[in-house]
XYZ file of C-alpha atoms in Angstrom:
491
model
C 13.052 4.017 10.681
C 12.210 0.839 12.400
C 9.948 2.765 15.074
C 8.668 4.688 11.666
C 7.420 1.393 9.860
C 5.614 0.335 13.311
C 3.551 3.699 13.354
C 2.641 2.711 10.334
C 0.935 -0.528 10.767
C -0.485 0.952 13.589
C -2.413 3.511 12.102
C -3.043 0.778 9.227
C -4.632 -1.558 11.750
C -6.570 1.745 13.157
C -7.863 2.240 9.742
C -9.232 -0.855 9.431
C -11.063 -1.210 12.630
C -12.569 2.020 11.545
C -13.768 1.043 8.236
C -15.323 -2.025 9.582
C -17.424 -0.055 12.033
C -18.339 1.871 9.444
C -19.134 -0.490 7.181
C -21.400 -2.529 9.665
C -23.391 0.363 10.087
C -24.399 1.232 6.499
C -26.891 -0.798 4.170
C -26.040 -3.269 2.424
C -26.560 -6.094 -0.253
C -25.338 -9.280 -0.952
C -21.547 -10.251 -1.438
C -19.946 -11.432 -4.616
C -17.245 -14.133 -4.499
C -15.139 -15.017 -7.225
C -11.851 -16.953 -7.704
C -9.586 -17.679 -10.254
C -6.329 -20.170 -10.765
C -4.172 -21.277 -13.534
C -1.080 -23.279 -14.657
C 1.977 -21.775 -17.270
C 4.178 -24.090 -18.253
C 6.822 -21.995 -20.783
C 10.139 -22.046 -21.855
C 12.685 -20.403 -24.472
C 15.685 -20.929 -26.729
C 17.979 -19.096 -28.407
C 21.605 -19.204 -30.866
C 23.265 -17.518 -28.128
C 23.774 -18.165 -24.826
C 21.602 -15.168 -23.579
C 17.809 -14.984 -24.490
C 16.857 -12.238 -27.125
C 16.052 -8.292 -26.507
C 12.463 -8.963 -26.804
C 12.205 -12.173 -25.344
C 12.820 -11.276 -21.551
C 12.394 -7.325 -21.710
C 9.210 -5.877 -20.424
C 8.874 -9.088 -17.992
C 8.344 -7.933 -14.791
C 11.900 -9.761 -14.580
C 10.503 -13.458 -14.848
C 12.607 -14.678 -17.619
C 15.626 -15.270 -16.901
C 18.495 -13.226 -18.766
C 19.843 -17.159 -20.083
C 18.394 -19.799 -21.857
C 15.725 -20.999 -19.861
C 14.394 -24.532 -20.923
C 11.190 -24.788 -19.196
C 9.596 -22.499 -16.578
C 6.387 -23.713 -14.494
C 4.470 -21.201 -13.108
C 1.043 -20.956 -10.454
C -1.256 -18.341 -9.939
C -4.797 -17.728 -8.265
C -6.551 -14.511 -7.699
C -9.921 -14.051 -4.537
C -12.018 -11.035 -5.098
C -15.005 -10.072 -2.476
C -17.002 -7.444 -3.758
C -20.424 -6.118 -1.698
C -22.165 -3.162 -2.533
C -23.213 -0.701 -0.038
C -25.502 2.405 0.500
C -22.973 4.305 -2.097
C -20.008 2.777 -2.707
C -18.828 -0.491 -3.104
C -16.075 -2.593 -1.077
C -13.444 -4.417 -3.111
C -11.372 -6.862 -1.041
C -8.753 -9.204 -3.257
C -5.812 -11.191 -3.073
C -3.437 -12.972 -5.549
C -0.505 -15.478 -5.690
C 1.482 -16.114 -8.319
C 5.002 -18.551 -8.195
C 7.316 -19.242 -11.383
C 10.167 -21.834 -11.187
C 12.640 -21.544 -13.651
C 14.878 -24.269 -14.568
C 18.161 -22.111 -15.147
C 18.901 -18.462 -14.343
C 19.095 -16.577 -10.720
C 16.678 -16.807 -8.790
C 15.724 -19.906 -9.755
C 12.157 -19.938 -7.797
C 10.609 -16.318 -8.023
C 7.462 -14.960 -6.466
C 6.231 -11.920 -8.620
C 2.598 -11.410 -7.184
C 1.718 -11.930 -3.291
C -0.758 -9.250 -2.769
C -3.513 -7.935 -0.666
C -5.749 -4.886 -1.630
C -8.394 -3.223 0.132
C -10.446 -0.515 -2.135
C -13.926 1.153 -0.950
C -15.544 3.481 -3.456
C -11.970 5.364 -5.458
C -9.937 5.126 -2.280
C -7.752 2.136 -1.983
C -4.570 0.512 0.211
C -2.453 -2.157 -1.337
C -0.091 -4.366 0.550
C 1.974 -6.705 -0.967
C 4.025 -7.276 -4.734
C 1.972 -6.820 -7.899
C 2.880 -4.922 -11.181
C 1.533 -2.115 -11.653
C 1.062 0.718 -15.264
C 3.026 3.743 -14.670
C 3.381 7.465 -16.308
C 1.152 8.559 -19.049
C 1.843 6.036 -22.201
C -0.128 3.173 -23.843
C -1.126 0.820 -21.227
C -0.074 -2.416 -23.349
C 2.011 -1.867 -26.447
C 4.742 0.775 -25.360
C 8.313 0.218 -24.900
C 7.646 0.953 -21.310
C 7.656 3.838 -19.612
C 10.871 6.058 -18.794
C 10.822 4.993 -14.886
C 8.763 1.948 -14.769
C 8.638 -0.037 -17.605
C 7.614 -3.360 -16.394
C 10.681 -4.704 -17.177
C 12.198 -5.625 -13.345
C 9.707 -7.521 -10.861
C 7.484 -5.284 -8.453
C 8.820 -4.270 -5.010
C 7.435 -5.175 -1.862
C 5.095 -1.822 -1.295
C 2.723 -0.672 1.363
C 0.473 1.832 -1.383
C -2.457 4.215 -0.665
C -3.976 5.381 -3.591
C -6.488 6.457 -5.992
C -5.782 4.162 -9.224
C -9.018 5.618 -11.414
C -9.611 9.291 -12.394
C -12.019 10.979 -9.493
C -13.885 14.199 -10.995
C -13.570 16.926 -8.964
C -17.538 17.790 -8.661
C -16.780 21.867 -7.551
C -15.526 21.605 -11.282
C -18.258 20.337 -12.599
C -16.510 17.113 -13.216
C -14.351 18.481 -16.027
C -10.963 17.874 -14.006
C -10.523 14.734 -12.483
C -7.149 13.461 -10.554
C -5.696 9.750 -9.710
C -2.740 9.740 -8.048
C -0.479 7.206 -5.322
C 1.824 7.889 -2.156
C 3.663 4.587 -1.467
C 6.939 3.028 0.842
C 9.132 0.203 -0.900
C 11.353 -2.253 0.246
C 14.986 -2.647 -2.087
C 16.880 -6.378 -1.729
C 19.607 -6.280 0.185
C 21.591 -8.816 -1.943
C 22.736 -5.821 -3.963
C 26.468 -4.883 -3.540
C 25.908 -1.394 -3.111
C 23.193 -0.240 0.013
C 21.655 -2.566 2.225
C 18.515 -1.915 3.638
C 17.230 0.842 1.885
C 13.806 1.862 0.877
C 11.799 3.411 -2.146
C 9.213 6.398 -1.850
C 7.149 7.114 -4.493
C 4.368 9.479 -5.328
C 2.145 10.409 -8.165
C -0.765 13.233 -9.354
C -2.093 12.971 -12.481
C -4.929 15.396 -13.751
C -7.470 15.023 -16.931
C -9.841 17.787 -18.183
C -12.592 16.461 -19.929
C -15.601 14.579 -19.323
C -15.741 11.002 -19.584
C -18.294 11.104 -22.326
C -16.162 13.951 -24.296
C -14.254 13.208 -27.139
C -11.295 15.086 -26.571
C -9.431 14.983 -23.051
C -6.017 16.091 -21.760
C -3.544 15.181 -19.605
C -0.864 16.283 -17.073
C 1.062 14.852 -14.033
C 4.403 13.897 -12.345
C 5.942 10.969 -10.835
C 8.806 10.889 -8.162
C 10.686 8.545 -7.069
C 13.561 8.653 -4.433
C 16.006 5.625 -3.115
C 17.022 6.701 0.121
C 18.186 5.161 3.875
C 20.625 2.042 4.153
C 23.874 1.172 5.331
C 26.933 1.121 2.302
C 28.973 -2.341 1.734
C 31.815 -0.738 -0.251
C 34.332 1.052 1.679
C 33.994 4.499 2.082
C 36.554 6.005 4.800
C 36.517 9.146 3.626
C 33.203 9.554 4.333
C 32.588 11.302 1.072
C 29.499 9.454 0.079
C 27.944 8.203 3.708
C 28.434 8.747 7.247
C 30.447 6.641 8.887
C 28.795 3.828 6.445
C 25.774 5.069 6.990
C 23.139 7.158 4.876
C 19.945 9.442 6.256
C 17.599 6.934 7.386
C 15.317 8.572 9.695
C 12.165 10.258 10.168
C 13.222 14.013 9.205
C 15.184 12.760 6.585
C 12.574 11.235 4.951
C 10.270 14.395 4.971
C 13.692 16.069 3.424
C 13.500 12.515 0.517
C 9.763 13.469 0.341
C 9.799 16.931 -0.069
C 12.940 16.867 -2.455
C 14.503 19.070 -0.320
C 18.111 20.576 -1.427
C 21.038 21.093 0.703
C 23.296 22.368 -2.362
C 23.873 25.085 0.056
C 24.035 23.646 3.364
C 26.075 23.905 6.241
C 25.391 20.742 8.031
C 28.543 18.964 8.968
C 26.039 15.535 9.523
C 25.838 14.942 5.967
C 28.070 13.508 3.863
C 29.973 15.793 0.547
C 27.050 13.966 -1.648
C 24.089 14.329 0.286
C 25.453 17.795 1.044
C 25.869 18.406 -2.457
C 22.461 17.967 -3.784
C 19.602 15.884 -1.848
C 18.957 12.968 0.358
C 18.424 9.666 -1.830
C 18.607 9.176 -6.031
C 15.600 11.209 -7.087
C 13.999 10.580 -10.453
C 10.408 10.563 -12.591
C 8.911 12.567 -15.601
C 6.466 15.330 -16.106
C 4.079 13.768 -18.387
C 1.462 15.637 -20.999
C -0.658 14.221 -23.383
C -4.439 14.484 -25.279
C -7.107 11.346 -26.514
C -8.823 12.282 -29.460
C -11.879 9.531 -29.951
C -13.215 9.208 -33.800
C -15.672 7.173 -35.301
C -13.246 4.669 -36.131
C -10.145 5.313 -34.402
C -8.969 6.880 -30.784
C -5.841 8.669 -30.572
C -3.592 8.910 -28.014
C -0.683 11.656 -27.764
C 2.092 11.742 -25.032
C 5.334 13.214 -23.785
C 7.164 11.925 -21.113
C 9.859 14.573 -20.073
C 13.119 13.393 -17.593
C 13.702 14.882 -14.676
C 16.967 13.513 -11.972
C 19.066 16.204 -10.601
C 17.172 19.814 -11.451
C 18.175 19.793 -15.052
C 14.416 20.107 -16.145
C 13.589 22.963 -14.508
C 16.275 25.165 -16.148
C 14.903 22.932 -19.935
C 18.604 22.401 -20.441
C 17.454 18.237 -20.948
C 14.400 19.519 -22.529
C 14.851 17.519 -25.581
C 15.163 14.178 -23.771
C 11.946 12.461 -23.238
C 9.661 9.576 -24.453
C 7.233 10.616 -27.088
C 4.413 8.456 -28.539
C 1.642 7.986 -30.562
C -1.010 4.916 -30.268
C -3.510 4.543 -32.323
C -6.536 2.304 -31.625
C -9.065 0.935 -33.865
C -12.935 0.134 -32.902
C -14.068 -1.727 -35.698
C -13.082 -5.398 -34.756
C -15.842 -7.001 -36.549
C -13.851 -7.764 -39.479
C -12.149 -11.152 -40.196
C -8.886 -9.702 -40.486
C -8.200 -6.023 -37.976
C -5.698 -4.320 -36.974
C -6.481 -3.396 -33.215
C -3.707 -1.238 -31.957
C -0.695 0.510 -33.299
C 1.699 2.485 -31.598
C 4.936 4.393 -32.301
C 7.598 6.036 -30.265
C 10.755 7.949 -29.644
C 13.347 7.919 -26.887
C 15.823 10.033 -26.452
C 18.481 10.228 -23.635
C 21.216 12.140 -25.971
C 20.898 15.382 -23.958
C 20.980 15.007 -19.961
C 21.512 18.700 -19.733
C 24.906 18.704 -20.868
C 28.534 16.965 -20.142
C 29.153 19.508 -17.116
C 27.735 19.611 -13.770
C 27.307 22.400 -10.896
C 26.085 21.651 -7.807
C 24.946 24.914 -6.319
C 21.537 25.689 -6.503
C 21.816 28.564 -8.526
C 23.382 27.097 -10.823
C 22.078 24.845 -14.104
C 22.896 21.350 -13.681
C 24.188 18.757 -16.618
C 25.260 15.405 -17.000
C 22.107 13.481 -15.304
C 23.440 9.960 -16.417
C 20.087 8.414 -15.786
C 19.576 5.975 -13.621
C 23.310 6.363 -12.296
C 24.310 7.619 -8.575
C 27.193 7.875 -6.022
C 25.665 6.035 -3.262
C 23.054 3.666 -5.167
C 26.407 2.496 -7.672
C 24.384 -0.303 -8.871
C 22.096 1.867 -10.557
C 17.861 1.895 -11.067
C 17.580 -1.234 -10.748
C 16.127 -4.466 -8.809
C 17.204 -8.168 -8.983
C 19.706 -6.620 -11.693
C 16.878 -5.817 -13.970
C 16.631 -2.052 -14.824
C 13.311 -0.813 -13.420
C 13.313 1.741 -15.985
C 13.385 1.956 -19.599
C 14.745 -1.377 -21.080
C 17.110 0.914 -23.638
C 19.114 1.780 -20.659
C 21.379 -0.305 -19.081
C 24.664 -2.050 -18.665
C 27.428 -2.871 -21.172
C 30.669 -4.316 -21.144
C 33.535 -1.931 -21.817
C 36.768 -2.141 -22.790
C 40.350 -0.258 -22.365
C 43.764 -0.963 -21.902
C 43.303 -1.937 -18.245
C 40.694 -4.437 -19.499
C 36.754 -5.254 -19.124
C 34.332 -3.749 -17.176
C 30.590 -2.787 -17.180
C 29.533 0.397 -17.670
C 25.864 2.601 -18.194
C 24.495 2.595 -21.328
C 21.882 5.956 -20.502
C 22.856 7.844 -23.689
C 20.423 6.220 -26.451
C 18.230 7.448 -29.213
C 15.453 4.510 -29.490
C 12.531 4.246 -32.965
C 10.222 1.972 -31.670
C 6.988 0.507 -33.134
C 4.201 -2.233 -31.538
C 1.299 -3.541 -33.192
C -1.627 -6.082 -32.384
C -4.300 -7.666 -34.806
C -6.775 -10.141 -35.280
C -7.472 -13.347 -37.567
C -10.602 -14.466 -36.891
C -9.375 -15.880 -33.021
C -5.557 -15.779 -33.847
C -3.982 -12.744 -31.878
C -0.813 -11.688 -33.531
C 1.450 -9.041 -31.894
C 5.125 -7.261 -32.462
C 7.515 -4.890 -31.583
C 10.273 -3.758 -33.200
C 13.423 -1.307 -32.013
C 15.970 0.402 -33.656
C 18.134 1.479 -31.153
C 21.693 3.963 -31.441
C 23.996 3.045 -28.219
C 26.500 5.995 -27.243
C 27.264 5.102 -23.920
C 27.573 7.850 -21.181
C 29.876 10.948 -21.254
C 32.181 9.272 -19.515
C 32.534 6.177 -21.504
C 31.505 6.828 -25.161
C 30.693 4.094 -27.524
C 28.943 4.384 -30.803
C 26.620 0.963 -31.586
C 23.003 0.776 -33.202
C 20.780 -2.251 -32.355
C 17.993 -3.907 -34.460
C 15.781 -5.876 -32.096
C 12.170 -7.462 -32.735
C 9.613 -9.945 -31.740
C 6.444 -11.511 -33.213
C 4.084 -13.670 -31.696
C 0.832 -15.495 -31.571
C -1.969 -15.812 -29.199
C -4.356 -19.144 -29.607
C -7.161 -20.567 -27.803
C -7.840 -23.770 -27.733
C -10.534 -26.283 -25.911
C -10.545 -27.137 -22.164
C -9.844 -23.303 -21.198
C -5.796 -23.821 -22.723
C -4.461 -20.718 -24.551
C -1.321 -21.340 -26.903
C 1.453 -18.566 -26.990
C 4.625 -18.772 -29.298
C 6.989 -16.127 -30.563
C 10.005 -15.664 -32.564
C 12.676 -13.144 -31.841
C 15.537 -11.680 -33.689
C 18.722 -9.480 -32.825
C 21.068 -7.741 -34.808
C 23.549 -5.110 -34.243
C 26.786 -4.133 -32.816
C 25.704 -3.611 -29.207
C 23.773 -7.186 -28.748
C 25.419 -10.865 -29.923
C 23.479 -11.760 -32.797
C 20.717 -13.862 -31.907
C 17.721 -15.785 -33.210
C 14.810 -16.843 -30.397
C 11.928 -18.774 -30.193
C 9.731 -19.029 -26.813
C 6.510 -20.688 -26.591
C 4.273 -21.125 -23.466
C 0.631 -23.350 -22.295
C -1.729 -21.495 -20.152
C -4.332 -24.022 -18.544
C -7.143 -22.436 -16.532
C -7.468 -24.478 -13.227
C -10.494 -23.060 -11.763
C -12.469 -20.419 -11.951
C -15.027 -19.610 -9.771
C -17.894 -17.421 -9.817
């Protein structure tokens, strides 16, 4: 994989020499500079020892899971822009560092990023959150496999981020879409040096100008490659402590290929069993309906892991939402956005599971695998859905932590406006049942509500108050407030 990565940069470095032929040759005008930096200084407190639901979910895994005091936090963002005979160059860069003053890591670095983009076409290098799947863009729950809720991975990404029209078409269908390598940590206590791929189409018919579009598109997303640190001397789950890391292997991760029915002897009784990696993503659907007034957004998010979709035995799992936004904003007091959702994990095709490929599959256990034990997750923070994740269970041969990926989630968000007070909330009602393994049977109230203010000297105010209650989550009252100061910003 090593020799892999190199070919890689290679051809990146190739690329780039390229473009910048190209680029000299064609006509152009003037470059923009701009530049941007601030300071966050931010900190929260709760009754119980952990912070609430709301408070550190949906963080891009920058507050800590305790009681953090105080967090400081620096960021700055370059952008070159130049226009040329038709298209335009986009060159940025960003930096972001937050230093918490309890919690693990204590000094985290969520954005280091470079990103090259000419015309729709553009290649990222580097950590930055990114919006993923078909949902609202800033008041969902998250989406079912990123959510914002863990911090970015390292990624080399190629991509088109912004619907192209298809001009053959008659630019009724345009496509976006991503194909990108990721780096894992390898302080986990399950795979060392392993990798994420990830890929993404997503289509919309309609017009820009139209008032009615729809959607439709796929995500997938495979762990793959490393090197075990549990023991494993059977060599049911690895070979030899070792999982398919190279070059044909990870056409076979890209490609989804199964070997439910294979006879290779080189692959361990899981890989053998069903494919190389964890594979996971939805098949999304939706439609925008613009009004006068109002624009409405539908969507679906259906699960897909192990082949249980494609014989609609999970069918009625899924994230489904509705967000509502509203245009008028001239009023003192208005309601800008509402949204609503459902989540539901119940299904996962079933308790049993079959492993040939002719057969129907069951028991998904999202986010769970063999290999990957420690789950969908990065720095310990679920990369997925916040609803799913791990719990402390109990028997007669004592504690341990177990998966909660069997949950039925009612969610709402809201934002509005007071003259320049922003005022935003979510609120979850959540019913726990475990896995099918480990049943439990806890509901969860969880919800947030918090203010935006600006004030003089480019400073903008943000405080919120938090609450949980429930039988799955301690009881627990929050309050978090933070100071944004604009350091520079430079056009």
């Amino acid at each position: 994989m090593t020799g892999f990565i190199k070919h890689i940069k290679t051809l990146l470095l190739l690329l780039f020499f390229c473009c910048d032929f190209f680029f000299s040759q064609a006509q152009i005008q003037k470059g923009v500079f701009v530049s941007n930096a601030y300071g966050v200084l931010s900190g929260n407190l709760a009754t119980d020892k952990q912070a609430t639901f709301w408070n550190r979910t949906n963080q891009n895994g920058e507050i800590p899971n305790v009681n953090s005091l105080f967090s400081l936090g620096v960021g700055a963002e370059a952008i070159y822009k130049k226009k040329y005979t038709k298209r335009e160059l986009n060159i940025s860069a960003g930096l972001r560092i937050i230093a918490n003053s309890l919690g693990e890591p204590k000094i985290l670095l969520p954005e280091a990023f470079c990103k090259f983009k000419y015309g729709k076409f553009e290649l990222f290098g580097g950590r930055k959150n990114q919006f993923y799947g078909l949902a609202d863009s800033t008041l969902s729950s998250g989406s079912f496999i990123f959510s914002g809720n863990a911090m970015a991975l390292p990624t080399v990404r190629l991509a088109i981020p912004e619907y192209l029209p298809i001009g053959f078409l008659g630019n009724t269908v345009a496509f976006k879409g991503q194909f990108a390598h990721s780096w894992f940590e390898n302080s986990r206590t399950d795979v060392k040096n392993f990798y994420l791929h990830q890929k993404s189409l997503y289509l919309q018919i309609g017009k820009p100008v139209w008032k009615f579009k729809m959607f439709a598109g796929f995500n997938h997303n495979v762990q793959w490659a490393g090197e075990l640190k549990f023991a494993d001397s059977l060599n049911s789950f690895s070979n030899k402590g070792k999982l398919p890391s190279g070059f044909k292997d990870y056409l076979s991760a890209v490609t989804g290929k199964s070997f439910a029915d294979s006879k290779d002897t080189s692959l361990s009784v899981t890989d053998a069993g069903n494919r190389i990696g964890n594979h996971l993503g939805t098949v999304d659907v939706g439609f925008e309906i613009e009004f006068s007034k109002t624009k409405l957004l539908i969507y679906r998010q259906n699960i897909y892991e192990d082949g249980s979709l494609y014989f609609l035995n999970n069918i009625s799992d899924g994230l489904n939402g509705i967000s509502v936004s509203f245009k008028n904003k001239q009023a003192r007091v208005h309601l800008n956005k509402i949204v609503f959702e459902y989540l539901n994990t119940m299904s996962q095709g079933g308790s049993p599971f079959e492993s040939r490929a002719s057969d129907q599959k069951g028991n998904d256990s999202y986010f769970a695998h063999d290999q990957y034990n420690q789950g969908w997750v990065y720095f310990s923070n679920t990369i997925g859905t916040p609803f799913i994740n791990k719990y402390t269970f109990k028997s007669a041969k004592g504690s341990s932590l177990a998966l909660n990926n069997r949950v039925e989630v009612f969610y709402t968000g809201f934002d509005l406006a007071i003259n320049k007070l922003a005022l935003f909330s979510k609120l979850s009602y959540t019913l726990n049942k475990g896995n099918y393994y480990l049943p439990i049977n806890k509901w969860q109230f969880s919800s947030i509500l918090g203010a935006i203010v600006p004030l003089k000297n480019d400073i903008e105010f943000t405080s919120s108050i938090s609450f949980d209650k429930g039988l799955y989550l301690s009881d627990n009252l929050g309050f978090s407030f933070s100071i944004r100061k604009k350091i520079w910003n430079y056009k």
